[in-house]
Short mmCIF file of C-alpha atoms in Angstrom, two decimals:
data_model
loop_
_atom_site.label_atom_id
_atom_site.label_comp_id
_atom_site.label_asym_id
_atom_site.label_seq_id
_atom_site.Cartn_x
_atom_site.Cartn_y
_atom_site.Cartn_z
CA UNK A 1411 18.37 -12.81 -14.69
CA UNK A 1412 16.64 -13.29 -11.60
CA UNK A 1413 13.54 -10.51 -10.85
CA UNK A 1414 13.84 -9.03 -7.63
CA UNK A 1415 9.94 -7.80 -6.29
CA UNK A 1416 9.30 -5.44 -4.15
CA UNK A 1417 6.21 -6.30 -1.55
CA UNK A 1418 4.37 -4.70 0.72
CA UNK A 1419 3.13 -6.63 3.93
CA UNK A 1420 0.24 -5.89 5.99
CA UNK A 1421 1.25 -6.68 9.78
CA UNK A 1422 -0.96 -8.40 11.81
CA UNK A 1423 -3.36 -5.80 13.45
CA UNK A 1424 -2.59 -2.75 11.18
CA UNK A 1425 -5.79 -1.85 9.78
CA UNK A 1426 -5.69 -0.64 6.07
CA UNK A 1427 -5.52 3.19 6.82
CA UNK A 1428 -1.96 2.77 8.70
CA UNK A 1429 0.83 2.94 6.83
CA UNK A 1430 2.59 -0.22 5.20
CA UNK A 1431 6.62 -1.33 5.82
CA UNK A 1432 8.06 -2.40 2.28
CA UNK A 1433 9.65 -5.19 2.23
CA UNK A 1434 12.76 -5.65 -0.09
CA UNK A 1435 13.65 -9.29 -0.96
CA UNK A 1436 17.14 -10.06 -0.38
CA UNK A 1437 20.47 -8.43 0.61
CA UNK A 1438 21.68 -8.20 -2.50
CA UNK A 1439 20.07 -4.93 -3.32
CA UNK A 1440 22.38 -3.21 -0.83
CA UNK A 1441 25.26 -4.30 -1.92
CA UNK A 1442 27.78 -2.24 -2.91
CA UNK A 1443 30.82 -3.03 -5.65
CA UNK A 1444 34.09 -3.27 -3.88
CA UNK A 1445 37.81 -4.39 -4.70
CA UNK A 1446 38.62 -7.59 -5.92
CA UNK A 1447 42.44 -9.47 -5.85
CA UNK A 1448 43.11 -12.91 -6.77
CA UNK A 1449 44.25 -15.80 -4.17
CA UNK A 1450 47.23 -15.32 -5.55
CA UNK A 1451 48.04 -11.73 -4.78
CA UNK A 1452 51.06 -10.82 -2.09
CA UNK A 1453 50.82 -8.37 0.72
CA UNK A 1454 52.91 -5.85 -1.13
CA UNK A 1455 49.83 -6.03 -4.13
CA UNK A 1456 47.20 -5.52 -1.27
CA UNK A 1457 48.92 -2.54 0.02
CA UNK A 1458 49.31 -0.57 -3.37
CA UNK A 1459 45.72 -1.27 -4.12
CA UNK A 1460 45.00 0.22 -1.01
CA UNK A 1461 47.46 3.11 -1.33
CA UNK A 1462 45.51 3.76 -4.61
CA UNK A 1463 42.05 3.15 -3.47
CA UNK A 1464 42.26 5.34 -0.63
CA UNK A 1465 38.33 5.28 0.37
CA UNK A 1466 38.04 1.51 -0.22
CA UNK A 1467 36.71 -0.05 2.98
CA UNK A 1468 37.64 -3.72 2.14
CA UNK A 1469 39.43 -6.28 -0.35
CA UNK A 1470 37.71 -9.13 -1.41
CA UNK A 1471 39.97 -11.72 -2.34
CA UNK A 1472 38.34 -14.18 -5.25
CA UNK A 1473 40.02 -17.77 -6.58
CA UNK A 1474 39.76 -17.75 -10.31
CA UNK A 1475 36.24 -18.99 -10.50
CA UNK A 1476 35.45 -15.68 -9.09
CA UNK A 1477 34.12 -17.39 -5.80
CA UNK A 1478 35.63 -15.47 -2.86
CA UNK A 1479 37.94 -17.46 -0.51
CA UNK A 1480 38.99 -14.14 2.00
CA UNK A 1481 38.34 -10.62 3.20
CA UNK A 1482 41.07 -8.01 3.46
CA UNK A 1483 39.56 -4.98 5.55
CA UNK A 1484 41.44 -2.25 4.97
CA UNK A 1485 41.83 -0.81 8.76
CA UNK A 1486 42.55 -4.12 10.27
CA UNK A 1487 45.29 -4.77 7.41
CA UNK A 1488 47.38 -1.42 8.25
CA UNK A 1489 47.08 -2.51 11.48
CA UNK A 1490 48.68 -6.03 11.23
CA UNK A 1491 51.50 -4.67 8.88
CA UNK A 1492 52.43 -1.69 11.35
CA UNK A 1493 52.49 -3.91 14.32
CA UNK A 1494 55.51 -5.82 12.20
CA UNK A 1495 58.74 -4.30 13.34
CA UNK A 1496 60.40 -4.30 9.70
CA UNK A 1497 56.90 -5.22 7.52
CA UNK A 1498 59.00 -5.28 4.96
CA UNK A 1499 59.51 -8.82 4.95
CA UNK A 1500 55.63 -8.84 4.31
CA UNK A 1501 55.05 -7.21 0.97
CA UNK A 1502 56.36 -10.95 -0.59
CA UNK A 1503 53.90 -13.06 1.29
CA UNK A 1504 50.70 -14.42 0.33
CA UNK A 1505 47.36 -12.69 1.55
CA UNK A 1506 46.15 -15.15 2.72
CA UNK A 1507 48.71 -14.87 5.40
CA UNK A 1508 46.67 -11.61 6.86
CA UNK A 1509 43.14 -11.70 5.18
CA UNK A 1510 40.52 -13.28 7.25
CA UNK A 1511 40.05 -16.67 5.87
CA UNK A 1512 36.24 -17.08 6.91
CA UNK A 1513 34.39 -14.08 6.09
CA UNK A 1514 30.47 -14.03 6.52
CA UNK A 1515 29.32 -15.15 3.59
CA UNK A 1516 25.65 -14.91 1.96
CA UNK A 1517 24.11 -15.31 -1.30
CA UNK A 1518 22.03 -12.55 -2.73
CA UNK A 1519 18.61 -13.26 -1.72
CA UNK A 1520 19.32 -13.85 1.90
CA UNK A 1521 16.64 -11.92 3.86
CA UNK A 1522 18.09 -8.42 5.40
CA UNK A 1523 16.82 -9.64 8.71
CA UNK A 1524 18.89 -12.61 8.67
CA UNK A 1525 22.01 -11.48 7.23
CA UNK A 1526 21.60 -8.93 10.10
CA UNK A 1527 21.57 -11.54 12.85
CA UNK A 1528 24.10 -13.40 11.27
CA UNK A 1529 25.99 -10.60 11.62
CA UNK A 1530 25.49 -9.33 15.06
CA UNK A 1531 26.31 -12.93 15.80
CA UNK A 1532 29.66 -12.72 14.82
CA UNK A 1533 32.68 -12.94 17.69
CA UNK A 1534 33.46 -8.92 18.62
CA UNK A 1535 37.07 -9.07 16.49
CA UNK A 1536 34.92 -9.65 13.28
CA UNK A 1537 31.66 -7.57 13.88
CA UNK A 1538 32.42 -4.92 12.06
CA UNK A 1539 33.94 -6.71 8.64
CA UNK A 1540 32.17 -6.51 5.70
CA UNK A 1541 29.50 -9.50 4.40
CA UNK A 1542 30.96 -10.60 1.08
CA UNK A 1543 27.61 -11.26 -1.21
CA UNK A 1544 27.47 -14.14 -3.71
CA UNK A 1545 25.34 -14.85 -6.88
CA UNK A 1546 25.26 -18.44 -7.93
CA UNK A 1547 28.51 -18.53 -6.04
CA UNK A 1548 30.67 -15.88 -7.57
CA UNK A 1549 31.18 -12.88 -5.68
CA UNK A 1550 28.74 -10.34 -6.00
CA UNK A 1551 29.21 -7.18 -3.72
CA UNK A 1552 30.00 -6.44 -0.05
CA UNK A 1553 27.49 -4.65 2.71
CA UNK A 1554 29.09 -3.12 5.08
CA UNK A 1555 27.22 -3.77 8.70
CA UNK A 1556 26.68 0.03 9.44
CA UNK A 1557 24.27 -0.11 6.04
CA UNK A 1558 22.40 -3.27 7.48
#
């Protein structure tokens, strides 16, 4: 197990009496557990998870070494199977037919500050998506951008 420190830096010009930022080393300290399917999981699975996991922001979608291969967020998902006049014919297909195939992707002790800029970086249709964490490649956890 890796140890995760905690540091405090001095900035440059802050005398000793001012107070001092902590500095937390890596994202992977803020992230948060969240939903996992397999690549081989249909529409129709991704749906019922959702129906039953009401609160659950996002699906991350993991191959069977438990690396992840695709992001499901949940608002954007409802919104592609409700533009489908008869989504019916969905619930059969693969996910990977609506999850985003290129999620943001960082491992856990990525620096906040560049997971953040990463982020903001992102084209405006994707912004908002969750950053899948890794650990030695497997997925990890998700941060959500609001919680960067």
């Amino acid at each position: 197990m890796t140890a995760i420190q905690q540091h405090t830096i001095r900035q440059f010009g802050v005398n000793s009496s001012e107070e001092m930022e902590p500095l937390m080393m890596g994202i992977g300290l803020s992230a948060a557990p969240a939903l996992v399917l397999p690549d081989t999981a249909t529409c129709g699975e991704t749906q019922r998870l959702l129906l039953e996991q009401p609160q659950a922001a996002c699906i991350v979608v993991c191959d069977r070494k438990q690396r992840p291969v695709g992001l499901v967020m949940s608002d954007a998902f409802y919104i592609q199977m409700n533009a489908e006049y008869e989504p019916e014919h969905l619930y059969e297909l693969p996910i990977s037919r609506l999850m985003n195939l290129h999620p943001l992707k960082v491992d856990f002790a990525t620096p906040p500050g560049i997971v953040r800029e990463r982020a903001e970086s992102r084209p405006s249709r994707t912004r908002k998506d969750a950053i899948v964490v890794t650990r030695e490649g497997e997925f990890f956890g998700v941060v959500l951008p609001e919680n960067l």
